Amino acid sequence: MHDVFGNSIAIATFSEAASELVFESTFRAEHFPLAERKLVVDDYADTLPLSYSASESVDLGPSKARQYSDPEHRLDAWVKLLLDRSGPGTLDVLMAMIGAIKSEFSYCRREEVGVQTPVQTLSLKAGSCRDFAVFMMDAARLLGLAAQFVSGYLYDEALLDAGGGLVGGGATHAWIQVYLPGVGWVEFDPTNALVGGRNLIRVAVAREAAQAAPLIGSFTGTASDFLALNVTVEVTAE
């Protein structure tokens, strides 16, 4: 089936008890990234504040609404400081945003369920790729921009023959899309300060992170049952 965002969903149910449950997902992706190009937004959207057209606003509505509370306006202050440094240019602000997250925040892989709130990420100055995506998504929405959470994979040629590479390569990865009149949905990866989809393999798009979870479910068992979730991702090139 497909969810409200058009993402493909598979549902599995089981009638007999088992000691272990394994989901193995394998797919072959043929990627056609856009050539590197200069992003040119419509003239009226070139600077902030940006007002979408009436028809766009209707369709973009929920993706413009901030998800997390910020009673002390800490995220507001961070965004205002960014605006003071970058100026009002829409793309300039977004580029400054991914650059600031990349340089000022420390990446750490987290195995815990869920995401940090933007205020938590700002306080810790650290987080995982999904934490940075949620942080930037709320920051972009604070500016009146429509933003979506994206889950997928980071393709990095350096990982094929070397031990290094971009952060998140060879694992599930998260970033955001921002809707810009004239160019449409544009990918922004705050973890690696990347713009555009050349290295990003999009699998799911959602209004918030919880709606893009790759595996959701429940089971019936005893209180002593061992609970664990292990995930591995292998990326190869033909």
Short mmCIF file of N, CA and C in Angstrom, two decimals, residues 71 88 97 141 143 154-155 173 204 218:
data_model
loop_
_atom_site.label_atom_id
_atom_site.label_comp_id
_atom_site.label_asym_id
_atom_site.label_seq_id
_atom_site.Cartn_x
_atom_site.Cartn_y
_atom_site.Cartn_z
N PRO A 71 9.78 27.57 24.17
CA PRO A 71 9.27 28.63 25.06
C PRO A 71 10.26 29.75 25.34
N PRO A 88 19.41 38.50 3.88
CA PRO A 88 18.05 37.99 3.66
C PRO A 88 17.88 37.04 2.48
N MET A 97 22.83 27.90 6.98
CA MET A 97 22.27 27.02 7.99
C MET A 97 22.96 25.65 7.98
N ARG A 141 11.19 26.12 8.91
CA ARG A 141 9.78 26.45 9.08
C ARG A 141 9.60 27.75 9.86
N LEU A 143 11.27 30.27 9.44
CA LEU A 143 11.42 31.32 8.43
C LEU A 143 10.23 31.36 7.47
N LEU A 154 22.90 7.47 1.98
CA LEU A 154 23.92 8.36 1.45
C LEU A 154 24.88 7.53 0.61
N TYR A 155 24.96 7.84 -0.67
CA TYR A 155 25.89 7.13 -1.56
C TYR A 155 27.19 7.91 -1.62
N HIS A 173 20.17 7.13 6.51
CA HIS A 173 20.55 8.53 6.64
C HIS A 173 19.29 9.39 6.61
N ALA A 204 11.99 7.65 1.62
CA ALA A 204 10.71 8.07 2.18
C ALA A 204 10.74 9.55 2.52
N SER A 218 4.55 -4.39 16.61
CA SER A 218 4.37 -4.83 17.99
C SER A 218 4.29 -6.35 18.00
#
